[in-house]
């Protein structure tokens, strides 16, 4: 019996076979990648929440897109190799350096994505944790998870990785590091002068991250500069603040080094300070009224009696006796404070009436200038 004779394949058939196998390999690799990532996420979700679990989930999410692009590039590389063999062109010698740079770029992409995903995971956990904390408790501020140091570390590490990968790539391309350092010395000086404002904003953002006068979610106020609202993001150059009319306000970071900023979110008490008036004809009733109002404030559950509580007469003017009310409410919630303030003011009004007096409004003087009235035909 004669042995089976091998049928040689033509160059065109070899090319088609290579292209077909490359396509099938790319499709299969993509399918396996999706399956592995899905199974990896399920396995990570079954683990106890913690830094290890977050790191695993971040790595899985970070590798997905770079791996997909890597599969596509590998497929294109195989196609180019097959076409090179068919047309007798030395493709690999030309694609070698390009493949190295593409691989280096994918590695940098994965590294930056890993840093970003890990930062986002920690920030989301911190946000969920902070929502469970009673913000009305003045002592609860210490329980908040501040992710500012994570944000700063992630950004600094990202810059370091970009510089490290970039310098390695330049060195691989044959660029002299000594020449680059010499250029960097002169060029850096020129860039410093040209981008002075840009760099001042960068360092301003860095100082905000290090000193932490406020973080995302804080209510800040700089009344003299018209700045008030909730901090949404502290970026490299600008800080985004959402004003209470829902309009975003963008403030350059360098500006915060020149202004005084109040952080309303970090107050421990809301202060109630009101000036009220009664008629001087009721001056004999004033001591009893002051004592009753002070007693009401000290016994109120929402007034912190460990803080200063004062109800005193401080002025007599134009037939009116003025007294002030000073106390500190336990709440740190703005809406609840105004509800408590309303209740306290109504109680004060009732006490004044029970003592046989009444609150009066301050008098306002109107200055009438006849010459202006004549000019305006009044």
Tab-separated table of C-alpha atoms in Angstrom:
chain	number	residue	atom	x	y	z
A	1	UNK	CA	0.000	0.000	0.000
A	2	UNK	CA	1.424	3.339	-0.995
A	3	UNK	CA	2.053	5.966	1.705
A	4	UNK	CA	-0.180	9.034	1.624
A	5	UNK	CA	1.453	11.787	-0.350
A	6	UNK	CA	1.705	15.201	1.332
A	7	UNK	CA	0.153	17.989	-0.685
A	8	UNK	CA	2.275	21.172	-0.416
A	9	UNK	CA	0.409	24.399	0.352
A	10	UNK	CA	0.805	27.407	-1.843
A	11	UNK	CA	2.077	30.694	-0.291
A	12	UNK	CA	-1.410	32.147	-0.603
A	13	UNK	CA	-2.933	29.194	1.275
A	14	UNK	CA	-0.290	29.508	3.995
A	15	UNK	CA	-1.117	33.195	4.367
A	16	UNK	CA	-4.845	32.495	4.647
A	17	UNK	CA	-4.185	29.745	7.189
A	18	UNK	CA	-1.980	32.063	9.274
A	19	UNK	CA	-4.588	34.819	9.179
A	20	UNK	CA	-7.331	32.372	10.148
A	21	UNK	CA	-5.312	30.933	13.036
A	22	UNK	CA	-4.389	34.441	14.184
A	23	UNK	CA	-8.042	35.488	14.205
A	24	UNK	CA	-9.152	32.351	16.052
A	25	UNK	CA	-6.326	32.791	18.570
A	26	UNK	CA	-7.234	36.438	19.164
A	27	UNK	CA	-10.940	35.620	19.583
A	28	UNK	CA	-10.179	32.722	21.926
A	29	UNK	CA	-7.775	34.858	23.970
A	30	UNK	CA	-10.403	37.569	24.303
A	31	UNK	CA	-13.035	35.014	25.369
A	32	UNK	CA	-10.708	33.487	27.980
A	33	UNK	CA	-9.761	36.953	29.246
A	34	UNK	CA	-13.407	37.864	29.879
A	35	UNK	CA	-14.046	34.529	31.594
A	36	UNK	CA	-10.973	34.824	33.805
A	37	UNK	CA	-11.821	38.381	34.811
A	38	UNK	CA	-15.414	37.418	35.574
A	39	UNK	CA	-14.337	34.444	37.690
A	40	UNK	CA	-11.664	36.545	39.390
A	41	UNK	CA	-14.190	39.235	40.362
A	42	UNK	CA	-16.570	36.604	41.741
A	43	UNK	CA	-13.760	35.058	43.789
A	44	UNK	CA	-12.709	38.479	45.101
A	45	UNK	CA	-16.299	39.328	46.086
A	46	UNK	CA	-16.409	36.202	48.244
A	47	UNK	CA	-13.381	37.356	50.214
A	48	UNK	CA	-13.625	39.458	53.363
A	49	UNK	CA	-13.565	43.195	52.602
A	50	UNK	CA	-10.127	44.650	53.148
A	51	UNK	CA	-7.023	46.048	51.529
A	52	UNK	CA	-6.119	42.685	49.953
A	53	UNK	CA	-9.546	42.324	48.356
A	54	UNK	CA	-9.470	45.891	47.060
A	55	UNK	CA	-6.013	45.308	45.585
A	56	UNK	CA	-7.170	42.135	43.796
A	57	UNK	CA	-10.293	43.805	42.408
A	58	UNK	CA	-8.297	46.856	41.323
A	59	UNK	CA	-5.733	44.669	39.529
A	60	UNK	CA	-8.477	42.733	37.729
A	61	UNK	CA	-10.221	45.914	36.579
A	62	UNK	CA	-6.941	47.554	35.613
A	63	UNK	CA	-5.714	44.675	33.456
A	64	UNK	CA	-8.868	44.344	31.330
A	65	UNK	CA	-8.428	47.094	28.726
A	66	UNK	CA	-4.623	46.899	28.407
A	67	UNK	CA	-4.961	43.135	27.924
A	68	UNK	CA	-7.656	43.584	25.252
A	69	UNK	CA	-5.520	46.096	23.391
A	70	UNK	CA	-2.525	43.772	23.778
A	71	UNK	CA	-4.503	40.936	22.171
A	72	UNK	CA	-5.423	43.183	19.232
A	73	UNK	CA	-1.803	44.277	18.826
A	74	UNK	CA	-0.610	40.672	18.938
A	75	UNK	CA	-3.155	39.771	16.262
A	76	UNK	CA	-2.010	42.660	14.060
A	77	UNK	CA	1.617	41.634	14.621
A	78	UNK	CA	0.861	38.081	13.447
A	79	UNK	CA	-0.995	39.431	10.425
A	80	UNK	CA	1.942	41.688	9.564
A	81	UNK	CA	4.342	38.761	9.982
A	82	UNK	CA	2.260	36.585	7.660
A	83	UNK	CA	2.054	39.315	5.047
A	84	UNK	CA	5.805	39.849	5.371
A	85	UNK	CA	6.484	36.175	4.704
A	86	UNK	CA	4.128	36.209	1.728
A	87	UNK	CA	5.687	39.282	0.141
A	88	UNK	CA	9.243	38.351	1.263
A	89	UNK	CA	9.641	41.513	3.349
A	90	UNK	CA	11.646	41.554	6.605
A	91	UNK	CA	8.756	42.810	8.742
A	92	UNK	CA	10.003	41.559	12.115
A	93	UNK	CA	13.196	43.592	11.970
A	94	UNK	CA	11.116	46.716	11.483
A	95	UNK	CA	8.397	45.828	13.957
A	96	UNK	CA	10.812	44.843	16.719
A	97	UNK	CA	11.410	48.338	18.165
A	98	UNK	CA	7.759	49.274	17.650
A	99	UNK	CA	6.611	46.177	19.516
A	100	UNK	CA	8.936	47.052	22.383
A	101	UNK	CA	7.521	50.572	22.701
A	102	UNK	CA	3.952	49.290	22.445
A	103	UNK	CA	4.616	46.698	25.161
A	104	UNK	CA	6.216	49.381	27.316
A	105	UNK	CA	3.185	51.617	26.764
A	106	UNK	CA	0.778	48.827	27.734
A	107	UNK	CA	2.774	48.212	30.904
A	108	UNK	CA	2.579	51.919	31.799
A	109	UNK	CA	-1.141	51.957	30.989
A	110	UNK	CA	-1.725	48.990	33.291
A	111	UNK	CA	0.342	50.562	36.087
A	112	UNK	CA	-1.492	53.895	35.950
A	113	UNK	CA	-4.848	52.146	35.674
A	114	UNK	CA	-4.014	49.979	38.680
A	115	UNK	CA	-3.123	53.051	40.759
A	116	UNK	CA	-6.317	54.825	39.674
A	117	UNK	CA	-8.615	51.855	40.312
A	118	UNK	CA	-7.123	51.249	43.752
A	119	UNK	CA	-7.564	54.928	44.618
A	120	UNK	CA	-11.191	54.887	43.434
A	121	UNK	CA	-11.918	51.723	45.445
A	122	UNK	CA	-10.601	53.242	48.671
A	123	UNK	CA	-12.485	56.500	48.025
A	124	UNK	CA	-15.778	54.646	47.470
A	125	UNK	CA	-15.322	52.615	50.662
A	126	UNK	CA	-14.554	55.800	52.601
A	127	UNK	CA	-17.642	57.539	51.192
A	128	UNK	CA	-19.880	54.619	52.154
A	129	UNK	CA	-18.330	54.549	55.637
A	130	UNK	CA	-18.747	58.294	56.160
A	131	UNK	CA	-22.446	58.146	55.246
A	132	UNK	CA	-23.028	55.822	58.216
A	133	UNK	CA	-21.512	58.274	60.703
A	134	UNK	CA	-23.785	60.623	62.605
A	135	UNK	CA	-22.590	64.011	61.402
A	136	UNK	CA	-24.603	65.666	64.216
A	137	UNK	CA	-22.173	64.292	66.782
A	138	UNK	CA	-19.319	66.793	67.321
A	139	UNK	CA	-16.988	63.931	68.255
A	140	UNK	CA	-17.716	61.962	65.090
A	141	UNK	CA	-15.280	63.975	62.979
A	142	UNK	CA	-12.433	61.758	64.185
A	143	UNK	CA	-14.262	58.711	62.768
A	144	UNK	CA	-14.327	60.070	59.237
A	145	UNK	CA	-12.044	58.403	56.723
A	146	UNK	CA	-10.026	61.053	54.943
A	147	UNK	CA	-8.698	59.897	51.571
A	148	UNK	CA	-6.583	62.996	50.935
A	149	UNK	CA	-3.325	61.141	51.599
A	150	UNK	CA	-4.415	58.383	49.198
A	151	UNK	CA	-5.221	60.981	46.524
A	152	UNK	CA	-1.863	62.672	47.005
A	153	UNK	CA	0.102	59.424	47.026
A	154	UNK	CA	-1.681	58.124	43.924
A	155	UNK	CA	-0.981	61.276	41.938
A	156	UNK	CA	2.648	61.511	43.014
A	157	UNK	CA	3.166	57.810	42.228
A	158	UNK	CA	1.529	58.270	38.816
A	159	UNK	CA	3.910	61.119	37.984
A	160	UNK	CA	6.873	59.058	39.166
A	161	UNK	CA	5.850	56.082	37.017
A	162	UNK	CA	5.367	58.268	33.916
A	163	UNK	CA	8.794	59.839	34.411
A	164	UNK	CA	10.446	56.473	35.096
A	165	UNK	CA	8.857	54.779	32.068
A	166	UNK	CA	9.598	57.817	29.896
A	167	UNK	CA	13.271	57.968	30.854
A	168	UNK	CA	13.673	54.226	30.327
A	169	UNK	CA	12.042	54.503	26.910
A	170	UNK	CA	14.284	57.405	25.914
A	171	UNK	CA	17.363	55.522	27.061
A	172	UNK	CA	16.263	52.479	25.049
A	173	UNK	CA	15.828	54.758	22.037
A	174	UNK	CA	19.467	55.816	22.356
A	175	UNK	CA	18.978	59.239	23.912
A	176	UNK	CA	21.927	60.248	26.101
A	177	UNK	CA	20.892	60.786	29.705
A	178	UNK	CA	23.682	63.330	30.264
A	179	UNK	CA	22.503	65.394	27.295
A	180	UNK	CA	18.945	65.111	28.539
A	181	UNK	CA	19.991	66.273	32.013
A	182	UNK	CA	21.858	69.261	30.537
A	183	UNK	CA	18.838	70.177	28.439
A	184	UNK	CA	16.611	69.727	31.462
A	185	UNK	CA	18.704	72.199	33.446
A	186	UNK	CA	18.395	75.031	30.927
A	187	UNK	CA	14.982	74.037	29.686
A	188	UNK	CA	13.633	73.646	33.209
A	189	UNK	CA	14.654	77.202	34.047
A	190	UNK	CA	12.894	78.531	30.969
A	191	UNK	CA	9.774	76.481	31.665
A	192	UNK	CA	9.724	77.718	35.267
A	193	UNK	CA	9.528	81.342	34.150
A	194	UNK	CA	7.053	80.623	31.369
A	195	UNK	CA	4.732	78.493	33.504
A	196	UNK	CA	5.016	80.368	36.796
A	197	UNK	CA	1.253	80.627	37.320
A	198	UNK	CA	0.722	77.017	36.314
A	199	UNK	CA	3.359	75.796	38.761
A	200	UNK	CA	2.008	78.012	41.547
A	201	UNK	CA	-1.389	76.361	41.128
A	202	UNK	CA	0.227	72.906	41.160
A	203	UNK	CA	2.078	73.664	44.402
A	204	UNK	CA	-1.073	75.265	45.801
A	205	UNK	CA	-2.932	72.012	45.211
A	206	UNK	CA	-0.092	70.070	46.814
A	207	UNK	CA	-0.262	72.290	49.910
A	208	UNK	CA	-4.030	71.691	50.140
A	209	UNK	CA	-3.381	67.948	50.025
A	210	UNK	CA	-0.675	68.137	52.690
A	211	UNK	CA	-2.195	70.699	55.085
A	212	UNK	CA	-5.797	69.560	54.478
A	213	UNK	CA	-7.634	72.797	55.367
A	214	UNK	CA	-10.567	71.188	53.565
A	215	UNK	CA	-11.353	68.036	51.629
A	216	UNK	CA	-14.019	66.973	49.149
A	217	UNK	CA	-17.465	67.217	50.746
A	218	UNK	CA	-16.602	70.105	53.106
A	219	UNK	CA	-18.621	73.303	53.268
A	220	UNK	CA	-16.152	76.165	53.026
A	221	UNK	CA	-16.577	79.938	53.024
A	222	UNK	CA	-14.376	82.896	52.092
A	223	UNK	CA	-16.881	85.721	52.338
A	224	UNK	CA	-14.533	88.514	51.240
A	225	UNK	CA	-13.852	86.694	47.955
A	226	UNK	CA	-17.404	85.496	47.322
A	227	UNK	CA	-16.496	81.845	47.818
A	228	UNK	CA	-19.013	79.607	49.581
A	229	UNK	CA	-20.237	76.119	48.833
A	230	UNK	CA	-19.433	72.420	48.984
A	231	UNK	CA	-16.011	71.265	47.772
A	232	UNK	CA	-16.482	68.699	45.025
A	233	UNK	CA	-12.919	68.101	43.903
A	234	UNK	CA	-9.408	69.317	44.646
A	235	UNK	CA	-7.531	68.987	41.371
A	236	UNK	CA	-3.968	69.665	40.368
A	237	UNK	CA	-4.689	73.227	39.198
A	238	UNK	CA	-8.199	74.131	40.325
A	239	UNK	CA	-10.627	73.315	43.094
A	240	UNK	CA	-14.263	72.778	42.133
A	241	UNK	CA	-16.854	74.164	44.556
A	242	UNK	CA	-20.602	73.694	44.146
A	243	UNK	CA	-22.348	76.876	45.290
A	244	UNK	CA	-25.704	76.649	47.034
A	245	UNK	CA	-27.469	77.857	43.904
A	246	UNK	CA	-26.021	74.702	42.272
A	247	UNK	CA	-23.625	76.682	40.060
A	248	UNK	CA	-20.064	75.265	39.973
A	249	UNK	CA	-17.296	77.631	41.039
A	250	UNK	CA	-13.725	76.977	39.855
A	251	UNK	CA	-11.002	78.475	42.040
A	252	UNK	CA	-7.310	78.358	41.203
A	253	UNK	CA	-5.401	76.544	43.941
A	254	UNK	CA	-2.843	79.338	44.292
A	255	UNK	CA	-5.620	81.685	45.409
A	256	UNK	CA	-6.153	79.740	48.642
A	257	UNK	CA	-2.675	80.782	49.795
A	258	UNK	CA	-3.814	84.426	49.732
A	259	UNK	CA	-7.252	84.231	51.394
A	260	UNK	CA	-8.750	83.155	54.716
A	261	UNK	CA	-11.081	80.188	54.403
A	262	UNK	CA	-13.645	79.056	56.974
A	263	UNK	CA	-14.439	75.344	57.062
A	264	UNK	CA	-18.055	75.225	58.235
A	265	UNK	CA	-18.115	71.412	58.142
A	266	UNK	CA	-15.583	71.225	60.974
A	267	UNK	CA	-17.467	73.332	63.513
A	268	UNK	CA	-18.336	71.608	66.789
A	269	UNK	CA	-21.379	73.774	67.674
A	270	UNK	CA	-23.656	76.294	66.059
A	271	UNK	CA	-23.634	79.599	67.929
A	272	UNK	CA	-26.903	81.396	68.590
A	273	UNK	CA	-26.377	85.126	69.079
A	274	UNK	CA	-29.391	87.445	68.952
A	275	UNK	CA	-30.027	91.020	70.042
A	276	UNK	CA	-33.578	91.661	71.248
A	277	UNK	CA	-35.409	94.748	72.567
A	278	UNK	CA	-38.028	95.577	75.196
A	279	UNK	CA	-39.401	98.951	76.211
A	280	UNK	CA	-37.493	100.862	78.892
A	281	UNK	CA	-40.800	101.203	80.751
A	282	UNK	CA	-40.424	97.486	81.519
A	283	UNK	CA	-36.859	97.842	82.801
A	284	UNK	CA	-37.923	96.604	86.264
A	285	UNK	CA	-38.975	93.305	84.632
A	286	UNK	CA	-35.643	92.844	82.874
A	287	UNK	CA	-33.757	90.917	85.626
A	288	UNK	CA	-36.547	88.331	85.955
A	289	UNK	CA	-36.829	88.007	82.175
A	290	UNK	CA	-33.049	87.498	81.851
A	291	UNK	CA	-33.061	84.785	84.554
A	292	UNK	CA	-36.016	82.960	83.015
A	293	UNK	CA	-34.524	83.033	79.511
A	294	UNK	CA	-31.141	81.822	80.818
A	295	UNK	CA	-32.840	79.012	82.756
A	296	UNK	CA	-34.782	77.949	79.664
A	297	UNK	CA	-31.606	77.832	77.591
A	298	UNK	CA	-29.611	75.882	80.179
A	299	UNK	CA	-32.359	73.273	80.529
A	300	UNK	CA	-32.950	72.855	76.809
A	301	UNK	CA	-31.736	69.488	75.505
A	302	UNK	CA	-30.260	70.965	72.321
A	303	UNK	CA	-28.248	73.675	74.094
A	304	UNK	CA	-24.815	72.647	75.366
A	305	UNK	CA	-24.727	73.899	78.965
A	306	UNK	CA	-20.987	73.161	79.167
A	307	UNK	CA	-20.470	76.092	76.816
A	308	UNK	CA	-21.103	79.766	77.521
A	309	UNK	CA	-24.753	80.727	78.097
A	310	UNK	CA	-25.353	84.448	78.531
A	311	UNK	CA	-28.489	86.594	78.621
A	312	UNK	CA	-27.579	90.176	79.537
A	313	UNK	CA	-28.681	93.754	78.968
A	314	UNK	CA	-25.987	95.570	76.995
A	315	UNK	CA	-27.520	98.866	75.890
A	316	UNK	CA	-30.263	101.430	76.474
A	317	UNK	CA	-31.053	103.643	73.521
A	318	UNK	CA	-34.014	105.716	72.294
A	319	UNK	CA	-36.464	104.346	74.837
A	320	UNK	CA	-35.481	100.752	74.168
A	321	UNK	CA	-33.636	98.340	76.394
A	322	UNK	CA	-31.447	95.964	74.405
A	323	UNK	CA	-30.312	92.566	75.630
A	324	UNK	CA	-28.385	89.805	73.898
A	325	UNK	CA	-28.804	86.038	73.964
A	326	UNK	CA	-25.719	83.848	73.520
A	327	UNK	CA	-25.585	80.052	73.608
A	328	UNK	CA	-24.201	77.098	71.627
A	329	UNK	CA	-26.364	74.405	70.061
A	330	UNK	CA	-25.157	70.821	70.075
A	331	UNK	CA	-26.029	70.144	66.463
A	332	UNK	CA	-23.702	70.640	63.524
A	333	UNK	CA	-26.494	70.286	60.963
A	334	UNK	CA	-27.491	73.578	59.403
A	335	UNK	CA	-31.188	72.749	58.892
A	336	UNK	CA	-31.599	71.335	62.415
A	337	UNK	CA	-29.861	74.382	63.888
A	338	UNK	CA	-32.415	76.719	62.327
A	339	UNK	CA	-35.224	74.545	63.628
A	340	UNK	CA	-33.748	74.757	67.144
A	341	UNK	CA	-33.184	78.498	66.732
A	342	UNK	CA	-36.829	79.004	65.808
A	343	UNK	CA	-37.968	77.065	68.871
A	344	UNK	CA	-35.675	79.018	71.203
A	345	UNK	CA	-36.751	82.409	69.847
A	346	UNK	CA	-40.430	81.507	70.209
A	347	UNK	CA	-39.762	80.362	73.784
A	348	UNK	CA	-38.005	83.664	74.539
A	349	UNK	CA	-40.949	85.630	73.144
A	350	UNK	CA	-43.352	83.609	75.305
A	351	UNK	CA	-41.245	84.187	78.440
A	352	UNK	CA	-41.177	87.947	77.796
A	353	UNK	CA	-44.955	87.991	77.415
A	354	UNK	CA	-45.469	85.897	80.568
A	355	UNK	CA	-43.561	88.551	82.518
A	356	UNK	CA	-45.911	91.274	81.283
A	357	UNK	CA	-43.700	92.786	78.566
A	358	UNK	CA	-43.218	92.326	74.839
A	359	UNK	CA	-40.442	92.343	72.309
A	360	UNK	CA	-40.213	95.423	70.120
A	361	UNK	CA	-38.413	96.112	66.885
A	362	UNK	CA	-35.453	98.500	66.728
A	363	UNK	CA	-36.285	101.991	65.494
A	364	UNK	CA	-34.915	103.150	62.182
A	365	UNK	CA	-34.325	106.830	61.443
A	366	UNK	CA	-35.095	108.209	57.992
A	367	UNK	CA	-33.067	111.252	56.967
A	368	UNK	CA	-35.043	113.623	54.752
A	369	UNK	CA	-33.057	116.106	52.685
A	370	UNK	CA	-35.334	118.858	51.242
A	371	UNK	CA	-32.831	119.938	48.583
A	372	UNK	CA	-32.815	116.424	47.109
A	373	UNK	CA	-36.612	116.344	47.141
A	374	UNK	CA	-36.747	119.620	45.184
A	375	UNK	CA	-34.217	118.361	42.636
A	376	UNK	CA	-36.230	115.198	42.069
A	377	UNK	CA	-39.619	116.990	42.033
A	378	UNK	CA	-40.808	115.205	45.182
